[in-house]
GROMACS .gro file of C-alpha atoms in nm:
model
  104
    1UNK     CA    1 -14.988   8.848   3.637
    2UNK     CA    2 -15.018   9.234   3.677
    3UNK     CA    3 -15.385   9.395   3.740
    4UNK     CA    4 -15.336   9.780   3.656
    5UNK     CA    5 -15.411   9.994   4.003
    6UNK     CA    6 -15.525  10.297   4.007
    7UNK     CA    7 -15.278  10.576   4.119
    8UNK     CA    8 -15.204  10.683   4.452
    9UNK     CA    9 -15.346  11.071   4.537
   10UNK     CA   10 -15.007  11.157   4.656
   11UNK     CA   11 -14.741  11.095   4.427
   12UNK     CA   12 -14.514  11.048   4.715
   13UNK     CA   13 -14.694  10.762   4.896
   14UNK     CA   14 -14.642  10.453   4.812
   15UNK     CA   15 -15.023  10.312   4.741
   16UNK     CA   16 -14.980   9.882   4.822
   17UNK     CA   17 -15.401   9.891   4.873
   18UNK     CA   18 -15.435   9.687   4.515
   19UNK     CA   19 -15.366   9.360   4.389
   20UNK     CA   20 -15.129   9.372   4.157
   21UNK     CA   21 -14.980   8.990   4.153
   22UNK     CA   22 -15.068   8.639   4.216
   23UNK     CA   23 -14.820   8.355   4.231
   24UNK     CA   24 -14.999   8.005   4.186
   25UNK     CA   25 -14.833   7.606   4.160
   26UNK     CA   26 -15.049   7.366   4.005
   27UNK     CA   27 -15.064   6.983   4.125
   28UNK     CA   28 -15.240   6.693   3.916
   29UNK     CA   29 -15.393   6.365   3.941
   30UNK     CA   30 -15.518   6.182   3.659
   31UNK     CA   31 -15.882   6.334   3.781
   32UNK     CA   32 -15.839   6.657   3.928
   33UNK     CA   33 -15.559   6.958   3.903
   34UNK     CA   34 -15.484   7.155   4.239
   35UNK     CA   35 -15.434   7.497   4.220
   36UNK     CA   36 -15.289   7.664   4.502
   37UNK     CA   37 -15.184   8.044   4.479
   38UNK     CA   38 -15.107   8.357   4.685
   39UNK     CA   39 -15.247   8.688   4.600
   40UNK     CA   40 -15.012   8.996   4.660
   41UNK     CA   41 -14.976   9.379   4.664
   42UNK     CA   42 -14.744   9.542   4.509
   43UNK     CA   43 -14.563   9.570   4.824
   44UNK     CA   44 -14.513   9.208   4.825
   45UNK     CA   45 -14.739   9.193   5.101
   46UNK     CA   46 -15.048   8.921   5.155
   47UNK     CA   47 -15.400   9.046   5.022
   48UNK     CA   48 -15.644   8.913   5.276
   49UNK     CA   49 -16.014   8.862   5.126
   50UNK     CA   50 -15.896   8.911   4.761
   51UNK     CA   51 -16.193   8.763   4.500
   52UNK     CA   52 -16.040   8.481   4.264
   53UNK     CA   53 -16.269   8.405   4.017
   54UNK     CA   54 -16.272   8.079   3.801
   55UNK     CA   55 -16.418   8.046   3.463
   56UNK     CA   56 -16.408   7.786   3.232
   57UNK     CA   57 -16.375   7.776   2.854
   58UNK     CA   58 -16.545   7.548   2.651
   59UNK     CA   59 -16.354   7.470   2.294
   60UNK     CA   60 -16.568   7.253   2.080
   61UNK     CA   61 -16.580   7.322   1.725
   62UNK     CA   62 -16.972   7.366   1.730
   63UNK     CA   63 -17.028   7.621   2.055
   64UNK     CA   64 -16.711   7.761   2.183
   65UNK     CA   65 -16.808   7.971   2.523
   66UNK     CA   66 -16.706   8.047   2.862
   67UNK     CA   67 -16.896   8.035   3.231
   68UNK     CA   68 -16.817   8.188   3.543
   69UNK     CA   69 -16.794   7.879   3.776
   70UNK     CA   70 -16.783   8.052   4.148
   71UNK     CA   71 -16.520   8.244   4.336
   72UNK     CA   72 -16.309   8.198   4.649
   73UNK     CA   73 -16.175   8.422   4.919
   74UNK     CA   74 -15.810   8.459   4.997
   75UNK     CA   75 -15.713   8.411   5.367
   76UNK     CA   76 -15.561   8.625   5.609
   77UNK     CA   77 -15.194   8.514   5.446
   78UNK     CA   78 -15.339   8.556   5.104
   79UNK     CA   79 -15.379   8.214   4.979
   80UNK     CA   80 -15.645   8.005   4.830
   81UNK     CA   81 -15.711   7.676   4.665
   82UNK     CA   82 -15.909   7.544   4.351
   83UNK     CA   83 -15.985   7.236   4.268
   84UNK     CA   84 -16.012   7.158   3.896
   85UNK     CA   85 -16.131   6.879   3.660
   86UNK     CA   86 -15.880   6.737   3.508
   87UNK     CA   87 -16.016   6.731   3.122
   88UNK     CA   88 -15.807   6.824   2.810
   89UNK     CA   89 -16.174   6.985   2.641
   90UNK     CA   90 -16.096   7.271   2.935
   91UNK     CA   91 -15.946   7.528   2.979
   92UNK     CA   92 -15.958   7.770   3.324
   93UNK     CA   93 -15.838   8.094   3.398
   94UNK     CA   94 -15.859   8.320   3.676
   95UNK     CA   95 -15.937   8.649   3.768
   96UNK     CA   96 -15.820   8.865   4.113
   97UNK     CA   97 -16.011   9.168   4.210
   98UNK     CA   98 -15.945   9.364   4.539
   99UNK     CA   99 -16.129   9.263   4.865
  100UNK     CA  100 -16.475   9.369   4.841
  101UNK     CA  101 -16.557   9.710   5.077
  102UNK     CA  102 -16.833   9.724   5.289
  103UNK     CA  103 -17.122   9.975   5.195
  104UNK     CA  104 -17.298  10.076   5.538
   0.00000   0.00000   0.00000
């Protein structure tokens, strides 16, 4: 997946600060999926401390809706891991934002 950056100052410098992919395998069980991703710039390199977010849609025929479940940080190699319930009424996705910046 691509996430739109914003663009460097300087045309003429490269700007790798954003996330701009995230490769991801998924393993199953018959209770649980495991996904397991890394989140990169568009220099190909690791994003330490990116935000994935998981939220779940619910697809009944009465109340369709959708819930932010929690988030995880990526580590210092850019990876993280989700474990998911393994229900065919379900459906996940997941969103990467940047590493959150300190405000002092």
């Amino acid at each position: 997946m691509m996430i739109d950056c914003n663009p460097s100052v300087n045309s003429n410098t490269q700007n790798c600060n954003c996330v701009v992919e995230r490769m991801y395998t998924i393993e199953y069980t018959n209770d649980e999926y495991l996904l397991k991703g890394t989140v990169i710039d568009k220099c190909s390199i690791p994003v330490e401390n990116a935000i994935v977010l998981l939220t779940v849609h619910y697809n009944d025929d009465y109340s369709p809706y959708q819930k932010d479940l929690g988030y995880v940080k990526t580590n210092s190699k850019g990876q993280f891991c989700i474990s998911l319930k393994n229900d065919c009424d379900i459906e996940y996705s997941i969103t990467i934002f940047n590493p959150l910046v300190p405000i002092c």
